[in-house]
Tab-separated table of C-alpha atoms in Angstrom:
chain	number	residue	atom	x	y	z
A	1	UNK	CA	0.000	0.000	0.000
A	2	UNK	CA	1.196	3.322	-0.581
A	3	UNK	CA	2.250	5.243	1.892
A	4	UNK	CA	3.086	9.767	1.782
A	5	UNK	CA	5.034	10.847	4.359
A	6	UNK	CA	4.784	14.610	5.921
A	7	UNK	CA	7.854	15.614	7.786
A	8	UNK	CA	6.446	17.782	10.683
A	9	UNK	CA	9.020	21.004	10.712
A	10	UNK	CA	9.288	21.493	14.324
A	11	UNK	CA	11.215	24.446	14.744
A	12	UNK	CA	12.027	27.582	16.508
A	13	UNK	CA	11.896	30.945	14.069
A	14	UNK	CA	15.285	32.793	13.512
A	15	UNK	CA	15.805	36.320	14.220
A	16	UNK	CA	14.324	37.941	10.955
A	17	UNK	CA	12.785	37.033	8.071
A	18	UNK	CA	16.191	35.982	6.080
A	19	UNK	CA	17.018	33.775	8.800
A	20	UNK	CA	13.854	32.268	8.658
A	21	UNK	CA	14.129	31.685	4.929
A	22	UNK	CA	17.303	30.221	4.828
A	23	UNK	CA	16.683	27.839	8.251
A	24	UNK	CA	13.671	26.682	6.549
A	25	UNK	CA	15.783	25.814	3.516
A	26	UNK	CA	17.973	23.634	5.427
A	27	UNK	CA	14.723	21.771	7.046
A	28	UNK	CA	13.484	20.727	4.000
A	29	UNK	CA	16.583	19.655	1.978
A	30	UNK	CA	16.741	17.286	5.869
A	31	UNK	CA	13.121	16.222	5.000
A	32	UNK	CA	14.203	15.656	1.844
A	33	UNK	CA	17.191	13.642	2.949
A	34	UNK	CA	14.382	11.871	5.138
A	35	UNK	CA	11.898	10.837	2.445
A	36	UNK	CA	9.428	12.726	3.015
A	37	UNK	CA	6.795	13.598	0.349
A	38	UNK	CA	5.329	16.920	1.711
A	39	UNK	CA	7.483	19.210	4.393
A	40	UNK	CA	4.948	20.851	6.247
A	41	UNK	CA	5.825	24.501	8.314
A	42	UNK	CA	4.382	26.029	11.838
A	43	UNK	CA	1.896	28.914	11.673
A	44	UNK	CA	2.973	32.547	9.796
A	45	UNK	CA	7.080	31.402	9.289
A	46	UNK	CA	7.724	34.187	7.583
A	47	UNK	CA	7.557	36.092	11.159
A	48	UNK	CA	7.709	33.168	13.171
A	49	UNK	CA	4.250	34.341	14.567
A	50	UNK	CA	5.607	37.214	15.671
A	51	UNK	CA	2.586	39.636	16.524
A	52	UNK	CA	3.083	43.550	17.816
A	53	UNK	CA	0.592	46.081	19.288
A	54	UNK	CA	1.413	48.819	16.433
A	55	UNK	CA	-0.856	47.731	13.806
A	56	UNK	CA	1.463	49.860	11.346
A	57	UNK	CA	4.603	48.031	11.876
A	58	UNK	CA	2.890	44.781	11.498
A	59	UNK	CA	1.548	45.657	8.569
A	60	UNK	CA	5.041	45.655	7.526
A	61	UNK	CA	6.051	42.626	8.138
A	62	UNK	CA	3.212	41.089	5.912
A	63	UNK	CA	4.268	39.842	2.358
A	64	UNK	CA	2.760	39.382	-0.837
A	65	UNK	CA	1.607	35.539	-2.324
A	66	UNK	CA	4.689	36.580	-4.558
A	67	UNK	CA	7.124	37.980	-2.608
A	68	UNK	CA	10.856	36.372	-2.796
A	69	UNK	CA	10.235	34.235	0.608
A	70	UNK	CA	7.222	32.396	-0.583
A	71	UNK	CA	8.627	32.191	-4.231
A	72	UNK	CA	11.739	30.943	-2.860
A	73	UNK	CA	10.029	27.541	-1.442
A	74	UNK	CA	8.172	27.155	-4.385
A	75	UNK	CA	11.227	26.558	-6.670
A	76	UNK	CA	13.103	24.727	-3.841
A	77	UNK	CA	9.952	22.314	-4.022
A	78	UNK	CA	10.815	21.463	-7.776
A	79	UNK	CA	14.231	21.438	-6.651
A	80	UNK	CA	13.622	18.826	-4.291
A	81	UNK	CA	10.869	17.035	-6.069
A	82	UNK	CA	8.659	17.159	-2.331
A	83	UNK	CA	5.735	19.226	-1.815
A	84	UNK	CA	6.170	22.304	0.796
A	85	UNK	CA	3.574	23.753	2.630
A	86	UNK	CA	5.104	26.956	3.013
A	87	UNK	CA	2.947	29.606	5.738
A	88	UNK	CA	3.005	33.488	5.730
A	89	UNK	CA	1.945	36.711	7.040
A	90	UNK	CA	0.169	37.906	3.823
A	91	UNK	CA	-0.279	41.215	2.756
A	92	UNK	CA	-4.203	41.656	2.243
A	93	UNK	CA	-6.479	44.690	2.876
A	94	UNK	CA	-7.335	46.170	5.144
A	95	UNK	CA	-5.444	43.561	7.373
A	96	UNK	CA	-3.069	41.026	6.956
A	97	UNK	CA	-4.024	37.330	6.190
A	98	UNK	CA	-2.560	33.850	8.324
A	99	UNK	CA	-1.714	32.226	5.188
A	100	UNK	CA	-0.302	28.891	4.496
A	101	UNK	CA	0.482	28.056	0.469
A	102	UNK	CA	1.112	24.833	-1.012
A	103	UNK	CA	3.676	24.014	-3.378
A	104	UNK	CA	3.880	20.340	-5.220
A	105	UNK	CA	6.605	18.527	-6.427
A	106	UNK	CA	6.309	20.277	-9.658
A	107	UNK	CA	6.504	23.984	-7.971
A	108	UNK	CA	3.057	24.462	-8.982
A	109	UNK	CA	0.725	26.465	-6.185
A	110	UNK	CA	-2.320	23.921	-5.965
A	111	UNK	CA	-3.683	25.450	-2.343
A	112	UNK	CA	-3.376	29.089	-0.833
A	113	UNK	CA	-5.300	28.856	2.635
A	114	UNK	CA	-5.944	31.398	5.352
A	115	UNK	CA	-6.902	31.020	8.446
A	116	UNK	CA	-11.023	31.232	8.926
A	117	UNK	CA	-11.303	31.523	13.288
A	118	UNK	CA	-8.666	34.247	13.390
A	119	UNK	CA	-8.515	34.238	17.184
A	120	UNK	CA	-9.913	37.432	17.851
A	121	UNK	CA	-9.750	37.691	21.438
A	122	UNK	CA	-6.176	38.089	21.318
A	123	UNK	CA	-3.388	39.410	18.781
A	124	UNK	CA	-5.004	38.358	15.565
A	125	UNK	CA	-8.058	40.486	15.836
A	126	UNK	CA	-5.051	42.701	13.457
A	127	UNK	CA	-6.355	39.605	10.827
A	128	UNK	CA	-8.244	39.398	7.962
A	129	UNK	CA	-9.826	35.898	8.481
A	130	UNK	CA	-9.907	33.308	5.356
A	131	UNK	CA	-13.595	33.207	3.540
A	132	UNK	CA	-13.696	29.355	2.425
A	133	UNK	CA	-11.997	25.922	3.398
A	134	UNK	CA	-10.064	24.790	0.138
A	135	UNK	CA	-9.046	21.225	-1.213
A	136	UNK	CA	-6.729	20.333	-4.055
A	137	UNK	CA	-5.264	17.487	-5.125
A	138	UNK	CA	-1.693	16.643	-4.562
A	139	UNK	CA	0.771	15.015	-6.746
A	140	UNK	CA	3.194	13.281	-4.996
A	141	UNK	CA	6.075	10.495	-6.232
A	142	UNK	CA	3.476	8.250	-4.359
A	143	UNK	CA	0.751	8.842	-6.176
A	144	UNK	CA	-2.184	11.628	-5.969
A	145	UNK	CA	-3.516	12.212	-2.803
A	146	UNK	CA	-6.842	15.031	-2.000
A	147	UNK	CA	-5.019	17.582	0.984
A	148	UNK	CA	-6.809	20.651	2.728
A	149	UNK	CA	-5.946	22.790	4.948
A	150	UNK	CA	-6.803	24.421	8.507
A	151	UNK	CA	-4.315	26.850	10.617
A	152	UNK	CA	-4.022	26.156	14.613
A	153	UNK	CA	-7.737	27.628	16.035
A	154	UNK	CA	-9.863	26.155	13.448
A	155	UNK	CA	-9.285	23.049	14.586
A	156	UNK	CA	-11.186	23.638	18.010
A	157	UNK	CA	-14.669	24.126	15.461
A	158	UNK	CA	-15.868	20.548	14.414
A	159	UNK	CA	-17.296	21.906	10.922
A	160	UNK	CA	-13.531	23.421	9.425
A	161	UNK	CA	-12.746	19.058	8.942
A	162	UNK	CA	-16.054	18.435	8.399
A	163	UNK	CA	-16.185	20.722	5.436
A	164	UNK	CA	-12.522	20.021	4.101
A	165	UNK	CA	-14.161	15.974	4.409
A	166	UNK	CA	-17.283	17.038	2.165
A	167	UNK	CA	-14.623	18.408	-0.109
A	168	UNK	CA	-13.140	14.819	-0.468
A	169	UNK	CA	-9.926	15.579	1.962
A	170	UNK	CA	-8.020	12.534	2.817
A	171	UNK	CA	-5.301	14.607	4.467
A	172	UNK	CA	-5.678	17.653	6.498
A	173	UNK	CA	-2.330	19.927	7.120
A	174	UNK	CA	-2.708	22.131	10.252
A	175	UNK	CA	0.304	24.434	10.860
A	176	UNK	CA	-0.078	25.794	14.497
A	177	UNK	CA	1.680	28.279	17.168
A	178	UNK	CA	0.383	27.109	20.550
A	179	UNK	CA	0.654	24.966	23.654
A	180	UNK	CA	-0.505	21.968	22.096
A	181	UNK	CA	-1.769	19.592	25.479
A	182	UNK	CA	-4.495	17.366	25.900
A	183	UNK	CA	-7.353	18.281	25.266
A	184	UNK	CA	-5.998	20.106	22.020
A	185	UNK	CA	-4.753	16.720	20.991
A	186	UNK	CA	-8.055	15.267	21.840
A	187	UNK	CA	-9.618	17.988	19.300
A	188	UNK	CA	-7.256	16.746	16.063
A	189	UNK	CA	-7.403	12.984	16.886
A	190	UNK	CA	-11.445	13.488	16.872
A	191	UNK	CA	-11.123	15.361	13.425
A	192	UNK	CA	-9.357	12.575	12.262
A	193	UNK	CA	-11.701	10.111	13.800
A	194	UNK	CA	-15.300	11.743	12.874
A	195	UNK	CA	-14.103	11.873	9.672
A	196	UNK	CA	-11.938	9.192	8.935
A	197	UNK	CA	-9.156	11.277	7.213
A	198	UNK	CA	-5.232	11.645	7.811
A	199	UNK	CA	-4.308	14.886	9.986
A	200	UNK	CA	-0.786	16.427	10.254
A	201	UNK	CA	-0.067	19.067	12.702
A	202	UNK	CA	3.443	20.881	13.600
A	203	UNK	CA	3.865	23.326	15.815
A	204	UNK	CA	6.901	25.474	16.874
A	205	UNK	CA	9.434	23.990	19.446
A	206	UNK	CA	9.476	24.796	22.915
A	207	UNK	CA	11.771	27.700	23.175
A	208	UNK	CA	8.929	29.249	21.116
A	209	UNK	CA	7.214	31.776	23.589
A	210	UNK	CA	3.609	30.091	24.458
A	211	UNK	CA	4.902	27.450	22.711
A	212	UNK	CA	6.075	23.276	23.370
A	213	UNK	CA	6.646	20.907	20.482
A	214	UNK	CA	3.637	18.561	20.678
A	215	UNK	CA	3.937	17.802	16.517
A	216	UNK	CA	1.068	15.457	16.246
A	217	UNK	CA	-0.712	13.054	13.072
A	218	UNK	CA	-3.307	10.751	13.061
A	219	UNK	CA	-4.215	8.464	10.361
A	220	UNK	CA	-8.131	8.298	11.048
A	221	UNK	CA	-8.019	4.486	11.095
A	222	UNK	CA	-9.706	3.459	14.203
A	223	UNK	CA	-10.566	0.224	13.524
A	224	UNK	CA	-8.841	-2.557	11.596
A	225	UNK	CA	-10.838	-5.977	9.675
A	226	UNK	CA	-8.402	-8.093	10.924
A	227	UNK	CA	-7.354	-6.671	14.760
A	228	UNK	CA	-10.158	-6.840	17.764
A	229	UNK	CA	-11.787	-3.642	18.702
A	230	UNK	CA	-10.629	-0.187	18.292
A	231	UNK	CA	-6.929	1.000	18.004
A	232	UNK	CA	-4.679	4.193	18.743
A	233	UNK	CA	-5.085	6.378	15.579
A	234	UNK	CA	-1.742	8.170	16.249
A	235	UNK	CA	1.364	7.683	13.592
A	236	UNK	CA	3.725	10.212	15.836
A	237	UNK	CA	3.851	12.587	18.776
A	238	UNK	CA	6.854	14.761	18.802
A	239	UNK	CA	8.217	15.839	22.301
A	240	UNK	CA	9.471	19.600	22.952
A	241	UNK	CA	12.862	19.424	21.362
A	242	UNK	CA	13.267	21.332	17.478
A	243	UNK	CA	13.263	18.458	14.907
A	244	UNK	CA	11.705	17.234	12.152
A	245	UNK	CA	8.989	14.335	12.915
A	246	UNK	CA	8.082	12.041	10.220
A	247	UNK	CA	4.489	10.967	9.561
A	248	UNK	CA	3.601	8.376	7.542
A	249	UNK	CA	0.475	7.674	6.394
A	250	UNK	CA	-1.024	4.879	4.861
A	251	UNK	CA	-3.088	6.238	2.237
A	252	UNK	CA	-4.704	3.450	0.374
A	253	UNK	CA	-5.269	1.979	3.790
A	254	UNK	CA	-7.181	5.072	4.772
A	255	UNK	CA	-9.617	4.949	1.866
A	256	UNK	CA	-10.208	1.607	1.945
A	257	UNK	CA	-11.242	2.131	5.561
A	258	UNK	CA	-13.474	5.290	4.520
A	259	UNK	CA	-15.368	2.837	1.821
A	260	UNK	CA	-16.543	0.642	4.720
A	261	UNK	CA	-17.036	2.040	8.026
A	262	UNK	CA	-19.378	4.582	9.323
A	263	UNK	CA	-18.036	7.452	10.093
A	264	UNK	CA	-17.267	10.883	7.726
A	265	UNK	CA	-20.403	11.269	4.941
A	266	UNK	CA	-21.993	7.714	5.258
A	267	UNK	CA	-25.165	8.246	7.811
A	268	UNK	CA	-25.292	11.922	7.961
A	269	UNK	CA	-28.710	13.621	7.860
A	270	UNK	CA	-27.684	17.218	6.744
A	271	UNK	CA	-31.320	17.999	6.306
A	272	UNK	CA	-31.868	17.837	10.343
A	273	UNK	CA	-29.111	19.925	10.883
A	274	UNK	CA	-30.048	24.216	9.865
A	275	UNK	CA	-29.373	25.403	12.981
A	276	UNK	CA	-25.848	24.704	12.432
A	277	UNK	CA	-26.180	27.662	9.664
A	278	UNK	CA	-27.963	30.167	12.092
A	279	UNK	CA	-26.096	33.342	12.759
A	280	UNK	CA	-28.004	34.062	15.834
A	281	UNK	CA	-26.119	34.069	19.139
A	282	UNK	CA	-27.576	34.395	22.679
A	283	UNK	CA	-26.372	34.032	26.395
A	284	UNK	CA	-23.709	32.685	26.981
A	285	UNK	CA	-21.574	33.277	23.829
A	286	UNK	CA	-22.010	36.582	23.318
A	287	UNK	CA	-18.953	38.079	22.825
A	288	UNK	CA	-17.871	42.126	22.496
A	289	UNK	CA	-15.100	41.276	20.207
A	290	UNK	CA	-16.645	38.771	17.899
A	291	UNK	CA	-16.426	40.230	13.815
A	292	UNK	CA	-18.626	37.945	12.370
């Protein structure tokens, strides 16, 4: 069965944005050397999620889909003949966008993502959040496999996997800049699980202010034909330390599974469920800060 491998860049951001540029070079030529397929970055690189109270000077330090640091990745993808999900503080009026684009083996762009539940109690209320959840498929040396894409936050909202799995994902890439602990695990390894479909997750090292490591992927598979009852869905937790993580996952595996079992698509009853659509909000999620 084939398997596509994500290396999980776990790593701590550089000083500026060259340093970042060229230390994110070196990762991926490693993931390279690794065999991986698709070399996957934390959340906004380019800054190393780096946010400031004076909305001017961040502004700054937002780039364009074209700028030098993006295209830079795109040809060291072709170079490297691996897929690099490369993320960004775009440039994007009237506020900058948590971006993540990805790059296939070919250097062509096939997904530009940003991030949809900016988290607007804090720093990013200086975001524009993303308008859709996008899916593309992925040429890989493996074969073709269908990827989307959510950023750190969106995973905590059931219906950002749930749409990217109505799309026809089979592997979800989350870059993320948090403490990643339990019961944020919990949230990607039920992502994976309600809808039977790989997730990859890397977040920066501990060293990383509000920060730890914590890299995670599940595979989705929670049961197998041939072992009794259910089994661990996780391929790889990484601890604290920078690295890269490997993640393999069993693709043809994963849709066989998704052709027989129950979960994802198979028994939902979309037609009992238009409140989820409602824009109302009452007691006690009201919130002063929420933009809709």
């Amino acid at each position: 069965m084939s398997t596509i491998t994500v290396a999980l860049l776990q790593l701590i951001p550089a000083a500026d944005r060259t340093g970042n540029l060229e230390k994110g070079e070196r990762a991926c030529r490693q993931a390279k050397a690794m065999g991986a397929d698709i070399a996957l970055f934390p959340e906004i690189w380019s800054n190393g999620y780096h946010f400031t109270e004076d909305q001017e000077a961040f502004k700054k330090e937002a780039i364009d889909k074209e700028d030098p640091f993006v295209l830079h990745y795109q040809k060291l993808a072709k170079e490297l003949d691996m897929a690099i999900g490369i993320t960004f503080l775009e440039k994007y009026d009237p506020l900058p966008r948590n971006t993540m684009s990805l790059f296939d083996r070919h250097g062509n762009r096939v997904l530009t993502y940003a991030k949809v539940h900016t988290c607007d109690f804090g720093d990013e209320k200086n975001l524009t959040p993303g308008e859709d959840f996008y899916v593309a498929d992925l040429d890989t040396a493996q074969g073709s496999v269908k990827v989307g894409a959510m950023i750190c936050y969106d995973r905590e909202f059931p219906e950002s996997a749930r749409i990217l799995m109505l799309k026809g994902a089979e592997l979800i890439l989350v870059p993320n800049a948090c403490p990643m602990e339990i019961n944020r695990l919990s949230q990607l390894r039920a992502r994976a699980y309600e809808n039977m479909v790989g997730i990859a997750t890397v977040n920066y090292a501990h060293g990383k202010p509000d920060c730890n490591g914590h890299s995670s992927a599940f595979d989705g598979i929670a049961y197998r034909v041939e072992e009794p009852g259910s089994r661990d869905m996780l391929i790889v937790e990484a601890g604290e330390n920078e690295g890269i993580y490997l993640a393999p996952f069993p693709i043809d595996e994963i849709r066989a599974y998704r052709n027989r079992e129950v979960h994802g698509n198979a028994y939902r009853r979309p037609k009992k469920y238009g409140l989820l659509v409602s824009e109302e909000k009452t007691e006690p999620f009201l919130r002063e800060d929420y933009r809709g």
